[in-house]
Each structure stands twice: as C-alpha cells, then as structure tokens.
C-alpha cells in the first residue's frame, strides 16, 4: 500500500511543470501587480520596498519595475506618463512593449484591492526560482568535486539566506518597542526570579551585565597564556548548564566548541570541578570514599545538564553556525562558548591573517545575532603587555591580538589579570602542599550597553575554579531556584542570593558550589 510520502513523490514526479521543466512564474499576477502600482499610489508605496526586479520573470516587467523603482526612490509621481518618460530616458521603452503594452497592463488590473494576493503569488514564484538556481549551482559544485570543500556549508548558507530574506519585516513604530521595554522593566523590578540573560555563576558580573550574558551579544574573553581564560569560560558554561531557566524550568542549553582540548579531557575536568575534587589526585587516580561520593553526585547532576561539547579542530564560523542552527532547532540553545579565536579558520582564502581574524569575528557576531544567543569567544592577547610594568601592566583593549576588528565587533570585552599565586601552588609538579589561591581581577573593559570596571575573584588551583570572595546575597524571593534540586519550590529555601546562587548562613556567596572547567595550561600540570 503506497504511503503519503510515496503519493507525494509520484505527484511531484508527474506534475506537468516538472515534466516540461517549466520555470515557476505567473504572467497574470505580475501584470496585475505592476498595473496596480502604476495606477494606485498607496499600492506602490506598500509593495515597492518589498520587491526587486528579479522577483519578476517577464523581461518587460523587469524593465517596467526598474522605471517604477527609479521614480519611487526619487519621490516623483508614478503614472503612465512618468513611467513612459523614465523608460525612454533609460532606453528600455521598446523592450518593455511600448506605450501600447503599458496601457494594456493598466487595463488588465481587475482591482487594486487584490494587490496583496498578486504580490504573494509573485513572491512565491520568485522564491521557487531562487531555490532552483541554488540547487543548480550546488549541483555544479558537487559535479566539480567541490574544489574548496565547502559545498555543504555554502548550500545551507544560501538556503538560510533565502529564508531570512523572506522573513524580513517592515519598519515598526517606536511605541511598540517602548512598550516591550517597559513591560520587561516592570517584570524584572517586581519579580526577583526574572532573569533576562544567561547566568554566569558570578553574581557581581551578572549584575554588571544587567542579568548575565545577553542575547545576541558577542563577548570576548582575553588573557595571556596561563591566566585562566579557558577555566573561567568553562566555569561560566558549566554554571549556566547546571541552572534552569525561570520561564520554563528547563536547564540552560549550552554549546562548547573546543578547538584545543578533547571532549573527554573537558569532561574529566568538569567532573572534578563540580565534584570539588583535586585535579592532581585525579591524574594519579587517588580517590577516597568521600571523594567517590562527591564525584558520583557530580556525575548525577551533570547528567541532567544540557551541556554539549564539540571537539572539532580547524572549525569555521559557518560550521559552528550550521551545528548551532541544528541544535537550537532540535533541543534549544541559550549560550555558546568557543575556545579559541586564533585556532579558527575563516573558510575563505586569504594570505592576510589580520583580515582573516576580522572575517571570523564578524561572522561570529552575525551568528550571535541570528541565533539570538550570547557567544563567549576566547582570544589571545599581544605579548606587548609582558613588557609593561606596574599599573601600566593592566590589560587594555589595544592588547587584543591580531586585529582591531575584535574590539570593534565585540559587545563586551573581558580581561583576566592574575596576581602571582602565593606559596602552596607548586606549578608543574602537580603536587600541592595546600589549596592554592590567588587574587584575580576580571576587567570588564568594554560594555556596549552598560558599565565597566574590575571584579575581584579568587582563583583556586586544585579544583580549577574561580570564586566570588565576598558577595552579599539579597533577600530570597518566595519562588526560588536551586542548582541541585528539581526547579522552583514554594517551601522554605536554602540560603541563596537573588539569582539562585548558593550562600552560607550569613548570606555570603558560596563559590564552592559553582565550579567549572579548566585548560591544560591553567592546571599547572604542563
């Protein structure tokens, strides 16, 4: 018995247009739409900005539209006389059919009231022709054995660009956006659990950024090697994945693209961090009974987290975007972390590395905007900072390595400035006489939509964790969130701050419950 899929395929195969390979078009709809815009000013005003000459299949209609568009853009009146004059001026009156053809187009309009119907038909056929053209071009690349090895990415980008072009809206009156802003402010001022952004697990940073990392923002995190940029980024990613969204109770979905470390390496470090287990002991497989309990508890918690890791090397922004589109469509996506910029490839042939970095940062920024999620992109810094001394040693935007486009495209730029670790951090030996900690300053050097400044953190080497040393928690709201329970409850909550971060009995921020990952250079093990 044939299935619906079989019936559909048979219908398409035997369709007369398919058999004849007739290009999609509607002469009648094009004629009625052109005629409507010729005789009715409001119709022209409404549809001219949404059309291009390529939306019309008939050559005469393309030329007539170009004349209409020239008149429209110069704010001149549109009628038979002005259109004929514009066609004569451009030398295309004859190929447009002459005055007689234009008069016939006007006479053929049944009613301008049906212009929207004609417009939809014209746009649909134009879209179908574009799909056919993309398919032909991609088929040619495939037959040519894809010399640049990017046919799949180009096909997806072309189809997505076509879809986006058909989703573009029209300019809207300001009052609607102002209403949205006011409603958001009202919700956030009256409900402590309303969290606009993705929580980083560092309350002071969340407050400075207006509620965590915000949608469509490109956040650059830069530091010299060994300062802990991968560890801090993984802290943020893990902290977010361990929490649940206040609006639907689901865990924040986080995607991590690691171009330097394998997924298994990251998983090991994340497990040890969340389980508060010394990495040096993990490398020697020394585990006590109490440590096993913590590790099993961490495993159970991470099993519930929506944290996805991609270990592909030499990845391009187009590949990241493609994977994230699929992830957002299938499971949802709230936050992306990429480690790191200088290991990426733009996917374009260029001998200029500065230009390539600029291409990458621009593409990542556009990806953040398209996916409507924050992207944390790690970057190296210039070695010139090592030559400076004293107060001048603090990181500056000019220290961003390889391209000024990094600073230009970023909505937020974060630097990590670490002081020397005190005695107890034995570096490459991997052995610790006691838990080593040092002061770290997270420098918010650029914030397109808010304040800048330094945030003091504590770096704990054995667990590879950054902590907020002295955050004072706010009064707990009635409905609260705990990273270790099933979600929101109305019963008496454990101590925590306004963002759901755990605190001790005095209301101090408990950073031990918000550990994250690390990189090899940060661990002190290599």
Short mmCIF file of C-alpha atoms in Angstrom, two decimals:
data_model
loop_
_atom_site.label_atom_id
_atom_site.label_comp_id
_atom_site.label_asym_id
_atom_site.label_seq_id
_atom_site.Cartn_x
_atom_site.Cartn_y
_atom_site.Cartn_z
CA UNK A 1 0.00 0.00 0.00
CA UNK A 2 1.55 3.33 -1.02
CA UNK A 3 2.35 5.77 1.77
CA UNK A 4 1.65 9.51 1.78
CA UNK A 5 5.31 10.05 1.05
CA UNK A 6 5.11 7.76 -1.99
CA UNK A 7 1.97 9.54 -3.22
CA UNK A 8 3.61 12.94 -2.81
CA UNK A 9 6.73 11.85 -4.70
CA UNK A 10 4.57 10.39 -7.50
CA UNK A 11 2.54 13.62 -7.70
CA UNK A 12 5.66 15.75 -7.97
CA UNK A 13 7.29 13.42 -10.49
CA UNK A 14 4.28 13.52 -12.81
CA UNK A 15 3.45 17.21 -12.39
CA UNK A 16 3.25 18.83 -15.86
CA UNK A 17 5.62 21.63 -14.84
CA UNK A 18 8.17 19.07 -13.68
CA UNK A 19 7.82 17.03 -16.85
CA UNK A 20 8.15 20.14 -19.02
CA UNK A 21 10.74 21.72 -16.68
CA UNK A 22 8.70 24.95 -16.80
CA UNK A 23 10.16 27.73 -14.69
CA UNK A 24 7.72 28.90 -11.96
CA UNK A 25 6.04 32.17 -12.94
CA UNK A 26 2.64 33.81 -13.26
CA UNK A 27 2.32 36.32 -16.07
CA UNK A 28 -1.18 37.29 -14.95
CA UNK A 29 -0.17 38.04 -11.33
CA UNK A 30 2.87 40.04 -12.45
CA UNK A 31 0.73 42.06 -14.87
CA UNK A 32 -1.91 42.80 -12.23
CA UNK A 33 0.68 43.80 -9.62
CA UNK A 34 2.61 46.08 -11.99
CA UNK A 35 -0.64 47.62 -13.20
CA UNK A 36 -1.87 48.18 -9.64
CA UNK A 37 1.32 50.04 -8.73
CA UNK A 38 1.01 52.13 -11.93
CA UNK A 39 -2.48 53.41 -11.15
CA UNK A 40 -2.54 53.50 -7.34
CA UNK A 41 -0.01 55.41 -5.23
CA UNK A 42 -0.69 53.59 -1.90
CA UNK A 43 -0.22 50.22 -3.63
CA UNK A 44 3.16 51.32 -4.99
CA UNK A 45 4.18 52.70 -1.58
CA UNK A 46 3.27 49.43 0.12
CA UNK A 47 4.87 46.90 -2.21
CA UNK A 48 7.77 48.68 -3.96
CA UNK A 49 10.14 48.38 -0.92
CA UNK A 50 9.43 44.64 -0.71
CA UNK A 51 10.18 43.87 -4.37
CA UNK A 52 13.20 43.67 -6.66
CA UNK A 53 13.40 43.41 -10.44
CA UNK A 54 14.39 39.74 -10.10
CA UNK A 55 11.02 39.00 -8.48
CA UNK A 56 9.53 39.37 -11.99
CA UNK A 57 10.03 36.68 -14.62
CA UNK A 58 8.83 38.53 -17.72
CA UNK A 59 11.65 40.76 -19.13
CA UNK A 60 9.23 43.61 -19.90
CA UNK A 61 8.04 43.58 -16.29
CA UNK A 62 11.62 43.76 -15.02
CA UNK A 63 12.22 46.91 -17.08
CA UNK A 64 8.93 48.48 -16.02
CA UNK A 65 9.71 47.75 -12.36
CA UNK A 66 13.13 49.40 -12.70
CA UNK A 67 11.39 52.52 -14.01
CA UNK A 68 8.84 52.42 -11.18
CA UNK A 69 11.63 51.98 -8.65
CA UNK A 70 13.60 54.94 -10.01
CA UNK A 71 10.52 57.16 -9.74
CA UNK A 72 9.68 55.83 -6.27
CA UNK A 73 13.19 56.37 -4.88
CA UNK A 74 13.33 59.93 -6.20
CA UNK A 75 9.86 60.74 -4.77
CA UNK A 76 8.47 61.56 -8.21
CA UNK A 77 4.84 60.76 -9.12
CA UNK A 78 4.08 57.38 -10.65
CA UNK A 79 1.68 57.22 -13.59
CA UNK A 80 1.65 56.22 -17.25
CA UNK A 81 3.27 59.44 -18.43
CA UNK A 82 6.14 59.44 -15.90
CA UNK A 83 6.85 55.74 -16.39
CA UNK A 84 6.98 56.13 -20.19
CA UNK A 85 9.35 59.09 -19.73
CA UNK A 86 11.64 57.05 -17.42
CA UNK A 87 11.69 54.13 -19.84
CA UNK A 88 12.58 56.46 -22.73
CA UNK A 89 15.32 58.00 -20.61
CA UNK A 90 16.87 54.58 -19.90
CA UNK A 91 16.38 53.38 -23.47
CA UNK A 92 14.19 50.43 -22.46
CA UNK A 93 10.76 51.57 -23.68
CA UNK A 94 10.89 49.30 -26.72
CA UNK A 95 11.83 46.12 -24.81
CA UNK A 96 9.09 46.99 -22.30
CA UNK A 97 6.46 46.75 -25.03
CA UNK A 98 5.98 50.47 -25.66
CA UNK A 99 3.11 52.72 -24.65
CA UNK A 100 0.53 50.31 -26.04
CA UNK A 101 1.74 47.47 -23.78
CA UNK A 102 1.77 49.74 -20.70
CA UNK A 103 -1.79 50.83 -21.45
CA UNK A 104 -2.81 47.18 -21.71
CA UNK A 105 -1.17 46.41 -18.33
CA UNK A 106 -3.21 49.17 -16.69
CA UNK A 107 -6.41 47.99 -18.36
CA UNK A 108 -5.78 44.40 -17.21
CA UNK A 109 -5.97 45.25 -13.48
CA UNK A 110 -9.19 43.77 -12.10
CA UNK A 111 -8.91 45.66 -8.80
CA UNK A 112 -6.12 47.12 -6.70
CA UNK A 113 -7.92 45.64 -3.70
CA UNK A 114 -6.47 42.25 -4.70
CA UNK A 115 -2.88 43.51 -4.95
CA UNK A 116 -1.75 41.62 -1.84
CA UNK A 117 -2.91 38.35 -3.41
CA UNK A 118 -0.97 39.13 -6.60
CA UNK A 119 2.06 40.16 -4.55
CA UNK A 120 2.08 36.82 -2.68
CA UNK A 121 1.96 34.88 -5.96
CA UNK A 122 4.81 36.89 -7.47
CA UNK A 123 6.99 36.48 -4.36
CA UNK A 124 6.27 32.75 -4.13
CA UNK A 125 7.30 32.10 -7.71
CA UNK A 126 10.39 34.28 -7.26
CA UNK A 127 11.35 32.25 -4.21
CA UNK A 128 10.88 28.97 -6.10
CA UNK A 129 13.09 30.21 -8.93
CA UNK A 130 15.77 31.12 -6.38
CA UNK A 131 15.62 27.62 -4.91
CA UNK A 132 16.04 26.12 -8.39
CA UNK A 133 19.00 28.41 -9.06
CA UNK A 134 20.66 27.49 -5.74
CA UNK A 135 20.09 23.79 -6.45
CA UNK A 136 21.64 24.10 -9.92
CA UNK A 137 24.67 25.95 -8.56
CA UNK A 138 25.17 23.42 -5.79
CA UNK A 139 24.79 20.53 -8.24
CA UNK A 140 27.51 22.08 -10.43
CA UNK A 141 29.83 22.35 -7.40
CA UNK A 142 29.13 18.74 -6.47
CA UNK A 143 29.79 17.52 -10.02
CA UNK A 144 33.02 19.54 -9.93
CA UNK A 145 34.01 17.56 -6.78
CA UNK A 146 33.70 20.58 -4.50
CA UNK A 147 37.21 22.03 -5.04
CA UNK A 148 37.07 24.29 -1.96
CA UNK A 149 35.46 21.59 0.22
CA UNK A 150 32.66 23.86 1.41
CA UNK A 151 29.71 22.97 -0.83
CA UNK A 152 27.51 21.81 2.05
CA UNK A 153 28.13 24.96 4.09
CA UNK A 154 27.53 27.17 1.04
CA UNK A 155 24.29 25.36 0.21
CA UNK A 156 22.99 25.72 3.73
CA UNK A 157 24.03 29.38 3.92
CA UNK A 158 22.35 30.13 0.57
CA UNK A 159 19.08 28.46 1.58
CA UNK A 160 19.11 30.07 5.00
CA UNK A 161 19.82 33.46 3.46
CA UNK A 162 16.86 32.96 1.15
CA UNK A 163 14.65 32.08 4.11
CA UNK A 164 15.87 35.11 6.05
CA UNK A 165 15.21 37.45 3.11
CA UNK A 166 11.58 36.32 3.14
CA UNK A 167 11.30 36.84 6.90
CA UNK A 168 12.46 40.44 6.94
CA UNK A 169 9.84 42.64 8.45
CA UNK A 170 8.88 46.20 7.79
CA UNK A 171 9.83 49.20 9.96
CA UNK A 172 7.66 49.35 13.05
CA UNK A 173 6.54 52.37 15.07
CA UNK A 174 8.72 53.07 18.14
CA UNK A 175 5.85 52.87 20.63
CA UNK A 176 5.64 49.08 20.31
CA UNK A 177 9.30 48.62 21.25
CA UNK A 178 9.00 51.11 24.13
CA UNK A 179 6.05 49.11 25.46
CA UNK A 180 8.14 45.93 25.38
CA UNK A 181 10.97 47.62 27.29
CA UNK A 182 8.56 48.95 29.94
CA UNK A 183 6.97 45.53 30.42
CA UNK A 184 10.40 43.95 30.80
CA UNK A 185 11.47 46.56 33.37
CA UNK A 186 8.24 46.06 35.29
CA UNK A 187 8.65 42.28 35.38
CA UNK A 188 12.26 42.47 36.49
CA UNK A 189 11.58 45.07 39.18
CA UNK A 190 8.73 43.12 40.78
CA UNK A 191 9.96 39.52 40.31
CA UNK A 192 13.43 38.65 41.54
CA UNK A 193 13.40 35.42 39.55
CA UNK A 194 13.05 37.17 36.19
CA UNK A 195 16.49 36.71 34.59
CA UNK A 196 16.97 38.36 31.24
CA UNK A 197 20.31 36.82 30.41
CA UNK A 198 22.24 33.62 30.85
CA UNK A 199 23.65 33.45 34.42
CA UNK A 200 27.42 33.16 34.64
CA UNK A 201 27.51 31.94 38.24
CA UNK A 202 29.36 35.11 39.26
CA UNK A 203 26.71 37.42 40.78
CA UNK A 204 28.74 40.62 40.59
CA UNK A 205 29.41 40.05 36.90
CA UNK A 206 25.75 39.17 36.31
CA UNK A 207 24.64 42.42 37.94
CA UNK A 208 27.16 44.50 35.97
CA UNK A 209 25.92 42.94 32.73
CA UNK A 210 22.27 43.56 33.57
CA UNK A 211 21.40 39.96 34.43
CA UNK A 212 24.08 37.76 32.86
CA UNK A 213 25.17 37.37 29.25
CA UNK A 214 22.54 38.90 27.00
CA UNK A 215 21.04 37.53 23.79
CA UNK A 216 22.87 38.28 20.52
CA UNK A 217 25.93 39.67 22.39
CA UNK A 218 29.47 38.76 21.33
CA UNK A 219 31.62 38.57 24.48
CA UNK A 220 35.37 38.47 24.06
CA UNK A 221 37.39 36.96 26.94
CA UNK A 222 41.11 37.60 26.54
CA UNK A 223 44.20 36.89 28.61
CA UNK A 224 47.81 35.85 28.21
CA UNK A 225 48.54 32.09 28.38
CA UNK A 226 48.29 30.64 31.87
CA UNK A 227 45.93 33.31 33.22
CA UNK A 228 42.87 31.05 33.27
CA UNK A 229 40.69 32.21 30.38
CA UNK A 230 39.58 28.68 29.46
CA UNK A 231 38.90 27.86 33.10
CA UNK A 232 36.79 30.96 33.60
CA UNK A 233 34.89 30.38 30.37
CA UNK A 234 34.19 26.78 31.35
CA UNK A 235 33.09 27.98 34.79
CA UNK A 236 30.52 30.21 33.09
CA UNK A 237 29.39 27.44 30.70
CA UNK A 238 29.03 24.82 33.44
CA UNK A 239 27.36 27.24 35.85
CA UNK A 240 24.76 28.10 33.22
CA UNK A 241 24.16 24.46 32.22
CA UNK A 242 23.59 23.49 35.87
CA UNK A 243 20.81 26.02 36.26
CA UNK A 244 17.26 26.04 35.00
CA UNK A 245 15.50 28.78 33.09
CA UNK A 246 13.00 30.67 35.24
CA UNK A 247 10.47 30.80 32.41
CA UNK A 248 10.14 27.08 31.63
CA UNK A 249 12.11 25.18 34.26
CA UNK A 250 14.45 23.60 31.68
CA UNK A 251 18.21 23.70 32.01
CA UNK A 252 20.02 26.37 30.03
CA UNK A 253 21.30 24.70 26.86
CA UNK A 254 25.00 25.41 26.36
CA UNK A 255 27.26 24.52 23.42
CA UNK A 256 31.05 24.46 23.89
CA UNK A 257 33.37 24.38 20.88
CA UNK A 258 36.84 23.34 21.99
CA UNK A 259 39.46 23.61 19.27
CA UNK A 260 42.31 22.73 21.62
CA UNK A 261 41.14 20.06 24.06
CA UNK A 262 39.23 16.82 23.52
CA UNK A 263 35.72 16.31 24.84
CA UNK A 264 36.95 13.59 27.22
CA UNK A 265 39.58 15.93 28.67
CA UNK A 266 36.97 18.61 29.23
CA UNK A 267 34.54 16.13 30.75
CA UNK A 268 37.19 14.96 33.21
CA UNK A 269 37.96 18.49 34.31
CA UNK A 270 34.29 19.46 34.58
CA UNK A 271 33.55 16.38 36.68
CA UNK A 272 36.42 17.13 39.05
CA UNK A 273 35.42 20.78 39.30
CA UNK A 274 31.77 20.15 40.08
CA UNK A 275 32.74 17.31 42.44
CA UNK A 276 35.26 19.58 44.21
CA UNK A 277 37.99 17.03 43.54
CA UNK A 278 41.69 17.85 43.25
CA UNK A 279 42.87 17.50 39.63
CA UNK A 280 46.33 16.37 40.71
CA UNK A 281 44.76 13.48 42.62
CA UNK A 282 42.62 12.65 39.59
CA UNK A 283 45.69 12.39 37.41
CA UNK A 284 47.15 9.88 39.89
CA UNK A 285 43.78 8.10 40.35
CA UNK A 286 43.82 8.58 44.13
CA UNK A 287 40.21 8.69 45.33
CA UNK A 288 38.92 8.34 48.88
CA UNK A 289 35.45 7.10 49.76
CA UNK A 290 34.25 10.63 50.45
CA UNK A 291 35.66 11.82 47.14
CA UNK A 292 33.88 9.00 45.32
CA UNK A 293 30.60 10.18 46.84
CA UNK A 294 31.21 13.73 45.62
CA UNK A 295 32.18 12.52 42.15
CA UNK A 296 29.08 10.34 41.84
CA UNK A 297 26.91 13.24 42.99
CA UNK A 298 28.60 15.48 40.40
CA UNK A 299 28.06 12.85 37.72
CA UNK A 300 24.36 12.62 38.55
CA UNK A 301 23.99 16.40 38.40
CA UNK A 302 25.89 16.76 35.13
CA UNK A 303 23.76 14.01 33.60
CA UNK A 304 20.83 16.41 33.88
CA UNK A 305 22.73 19.39 32.46
CA UNK A 306 22.21 20.49 28.84
CA UNK A 307 25.89 20.94 28.02
CA UNK A 308 27.06 19.95 24.53
CA UNK A 309 30.75 19.71 23.58
CA UNK A 310 32.18 19.78 20.08
CA UNK A 311 35.88 18.93 19.79
CA UNK A 312 36.28 19.63 16.06
CA UNK A 313 39.58 21.27 15.17
CA UNK A 314 40.07 23.88 12.43
CA UNK A 315 36.38 24.71 12.54
CA UNK A 316 34.93 27.68 10.67
CA UNK A 317 32.22 30.14 11.75
CA UNK A 318 29.95 28.69 9.06
CA UNK A 319 30.32 25.20 10.52
CA UNK A 320 29.65 26.46 14.03
CA UNK A 321 26.56 28.29 12.82
CA UNK A 322 25.33 25.20 10.98
CA UNK A 323 25.74 22.98 14.04
CA UNK A 324 24.13 25.54 16.33
CA UNK A 325 21.15 26.01 13.99
CA UNK A 326 20.50 22.27 14.18
CA UNK A 327 20.98 22.23 17.95
CA UNK A 328 18.65 25.17 18.51
CA UNK A 329 16.01 23.59 16.30
CA UNK A 330 16.19 20.17 17.97
CA UNK A 331 16.83 20.85 21.66
CA UNK A 332 17.08 24.62 22.11
CA UNK A 333 20.19 26.75 22.65
CA UNK A 334 20.91 29.53 25.14
CA UNK A 335 24.68 30.07 25.20
CA UNK A 336 27.77 29.29 23.10
CA UNK A 337 31.42 29.22 24.17
CA UNK A 338 34.27 28.98 21.64
CA UNK A 339 37.88 28.25 22.66
CA UNK A 340 39.56 29.99 20.91
CA UNK A 341 39.60 32.61 18.12
CA UNK A 342 43.15 32.23 16.82
CA UNK A 343 42.67 28.48 16.20
CA UNK A 344 39.66 29.04 13.96
CA UNK A 345 39.64 29.30 10.19
CA UNK A 346 37.50 31.75 8.25
CA UNK A 347 36.76 29.30 5.44
CA UNK A 348 37.93 31.89 2.91
CA UNK A 349 41.21 32.02 1.06
CA UNK A 350 43.35 34.88 2.33
CA UNK A 351 47.05 35.47 2.87
CA UNK A 352 46.39 38.17 5.46
CA UNK A 353 45.84 36.71 8.95
CA UNK A 354 44.60 40.05 10.34
CA UNK A 355 41.92 40.14 7.66
CA UNK A 356 41.05 36.51 8.38
CA UNK A 357 40.57 37.25 12.10
CA UNK A 358 38.36 40.18 11.17
CA UNK A 359 36.27 37.88 8.95
CA UNK A 360 35.91 35.39 11.82
CA UNK A 361 34.86 37.90 14.47
CA UNK A 362 32.34 39.50 12.13
CA UNK A 363 30.89 36.09 11.25
CA UNK A 364 30.65 35.10 14.93
CA UNK A 365 28.89 38.37 15.76
CA UNK A 366 26.38 37.78 12.96
CA UNK A 367 25.89 34.21 14.24
CA UNK A 368 25.10 35.53 17.73
CA UNK A 369 22.54 37.89 16.23
CA UNK A 370 20.99 35.22 14.00
CA UNK A 371 20.78 32.58 16.73
CA UNK A 372 19.74 35.21 19.30
CA UNK A 373 22.11 33.81 21.95
CA UNK A 374 25.24 35.19 23.64
CA UNK A 375 28.55 33.86 22.33
CA UNK A 376 31.64 33.87 24.55
CA UNK A 377 34.70 33.86 22.28
CA UNK A 378 38.14 33.40 23.80
CA UNK A 379 41.11 35.26 22.37
CA UNK A 380 44.84 35.56 22.87
CA UNK A 381 46.48 38.85 23.74
CA UNK A 382 49.52 40.63 22.40
CA UNK A 383 52.87 39.88 24.07
CA UNK A 384 53.47 43.61 24.46
CA UNK A 385 51.67 43.50 27.80
CA UNK A 386 54.55 41.45 29.23
CA UNK A 387 56.95 44.32 28.59
CA UNK A 388 54.97 46.77 30.72
CA UNK A 389 55.43 47.24 34.46
CA UNK A 390 53.39 48.37 37.45
CA UNK A 391 49.96 49.88 36.93
CA UNK A 392 50.64 50.03 33.20
CA UNK A 393 50.62 46.24 33.13
CA UNK A 394 46.81 46.15 33.33
CA UNK A 395 45.21 44.82 30.15
CA UNK A 396 43.93 47.30 27.58
CA UNK A 397 41.69 46.97 24.54
CA UNK A 398 44.70 47.69 22.34
CA UNK A 399 46.28 44.48 23.66
CA UNK A 400 43.80 42.31 21.78
CA UNK A 401 45.89 40.27 19.40
CA UNK A 402 45.84 40.23 15.59
CA UNK A 403 43.01 42.62 14.70
CA UNK A 404 41.23 45.78 15.77
CA UNK A 405 38.05 44.12 14.47
CA UNK A 406 37.93 42.05 17.68
CA UNK A 407 37.35 45.18 19.75
CA UNK A 408 35.05 46.66 17.11
CA UNK A 409 32.71 43.66 16.79
CA UNK A 410 32.55 42.77 20.49
CA UNK A 411 29.68 43.95 22.65
CA UNK A 412 31.63 43.07 25.80
CA UNK A 413 35.37 42.63 26.32
CA UNK A 414 36.63 40.87 29.46
CA UNK A 415 40.25 40.59 30.57
CA UNK A 416 41.70 38.34 33.28
CA UNK A 417 44.51 39.91 35.31
CA UNK A 418 46.03 37.47 37.79
CA UNK A 419 48.49 38.25 40.53
CA UNK A 420 51.25 35.79 41.45
CA UNK A 421 49.95 32.77 43.33
CA UNK A 422 51.13 32.51 46.94
CA UNK A 423 53.16 29.65 48.38
CA UNK A 424 51.33 26.39 48.03
CA UNK A 425 50.90 26.46 44.25
CA UNK A 426 53.73 24.22 43.09
CA UNK A 427 53.10 24.65 39.39
CA UNK A 428 54.31 21.97 37.07
CA UNK A 429 54.93 19.36 39.75
CA UNK A 430 51.20 18.75 40.05
CA UNK A 431 51.55 18.40 43.84
CA UNK A 432 50.01 20.85 46.27
CA UNK A 433 51.07 21.34 49.87
CA UNK A 434 47.76 23.11 50.50
CA UNK A 435 44.89 24.51 48.40
CA UNK A 436 46.47 27.33 46.41
CA UNK A 437 44.50 30.52 45.80
CA UNK A 438 45.36 33.88 44.32
CA UNK A 439 43.57 37.14 43.65
CA UNK A 440 42.24 37.61 40.16
CA UNK A 441 40.65 40.70 38.68
CA UNK A 442 38.10 40.31 35.91
CA UNK A 443 38.32 43.55 33.98
CA UNK A 444 35.13 44.48 32.09
CA UNK A 445 36.98 46.77 29.67
CA UNK A 446 34.16 47.28 27.18
CA UNK A 447 30.42 47.04 27.71
CA UNK A 448 28.38 48.42 24.86
CA UNK A 449 25.18 48.61 26.91
CA UNK A 450 26.34 49.24 30.45
CA UNK A 451 29.07 49.87 33.00
CA UNK A 452 32.69 48.77 33.05
CA UNK A 453 35.08 48.05 35.89
CA UNK A 454 37.01 45.40 37.79
CA UNK A 455 35.55 42.44 39.68
CA UNK A 456 37.69 40.70 42.27
CA UNK A 457 37.70 36.90 42.14
CA UNK A 458 39.65 34.14 43.85
CA UNK A 459 41.43 31.50 41.75
CA UNK A 460 41.59 28.05 43.36
CA UNK A 461 44.20 25.90 41.59
CA UNK A 462 43.42 22.36 42.83
CA UNK A 463 39.78 22.48 41.73
CA UNK A 464 40.48 24.84 38.83
CA UNK A 465 37.74 27.18 39.97
CA UNK A 466 37.12 30.91 40.10
CA UNK A 467 35.08 32.15 43.07
CA UNK A 468 33.46 35.38 44.17
CA UNK A 469 35.09 36.04 47.57
CA UNK A 470 32.61 38.25 49.37
CA UNK A 471 29.32 38.69 47.55
CA UNK A 472 26.45 39.57 49.93
CA UNK A 473 23.26 37.80 48.98
CA UNK A 474 19.96 39.65 48.63
CA UNK A 475 16.75 38.59 50.43
CA UNK A 476 15.48 35.33 49.00
CA UNK A 477 12.32 35.62 46.85
CA UNK A 478 9.31 33.36 47.63
CA UNK A 479 9.81 31.25 44.48
CA UNK A 480 13.40 30.22 44.22
CA UNK A 481 15.75 28.15 42.20
CA UNK A 482 18.44 25.78 43.45
CA UNK A 483 21.04 24.32 41.15
CA UNK A 484 20.80 20.94 42.86
CA UNK A 485 17.04 20.46 43.12
CA UNK A 486 14.33 19.89 40.55
CA UNK A 487 13.48 23.52 39.98
CA UNK A 488 11.18 26.03 41.64
CA UNK A 489 9.64 25.39 45.05
CA UNK A 490 7.44 27.31 47.45
CA UNK A 491 8.73 25.69 50.64
CA UNK A 492 11.46 27.24 52.80
CA UNK A 493 14.50 27.55 50.54
CA UNK A 494 18.13 27.06 51.43
CA UNK A 495 20.20 30.26 51.72
CA UNK A 496 20.91 31.80 48.35
CA UNK A 497 21.08 35.14 46.59
CA UNK A 498 18.62 36.80 44.22
CA UNK A 499 19.97 34.85 41.24
CA UNK A 500 19.64 31.45 42.87
CA UNK A 501 23.36 31.21 43.70
CA UNK A 502 24.04 29.36 46.99
CA UNK A 503 25.14 31.33 50.05
CA UNK A 504 26.24 30.38 53.51
CA UNK A 505 24.14 31.07 56.60
CA UNK A 506 25.37 34.68 56.74
CA UNK A 507 24.31 35.39 53.16
CA UNK A 508 27.84 35.25 51.75
CA UNK A 509 28.27 33.88 48.26
CA UNK A 510 29.35 30.24 48.35
CA UNK A 511 31.61 29.91 45.33
CA UNK A 512 32.40 26.26 46.10
CA UNK A 513 29.09 25.26 44.54
CA UNK A 514 29.85 26.98 41.26
CA UNK A 515 32.98 25.36 39.93
CA UNK A 516 33.77 24.83 36.28
CA UNK A 517 36.31 23.54 33.83
CA UNK A 518 39.92 24.28 33.02
CA UNK A 519 42.51 24.11 30.31
CA UNK A 520 45.84 22.34 30.31
CA UNK A 521 47.90 25.48 30.70
CA UNK A 522 45.77 26.67 33.63
CA UNK A 523 46.02 23.42 35.56
CA UNK A 524 49.71 23.76 36.26
CA UNK A 525 50.14 20.20 35.04
CA UNK A 526 52.01 21.02 31.82
#
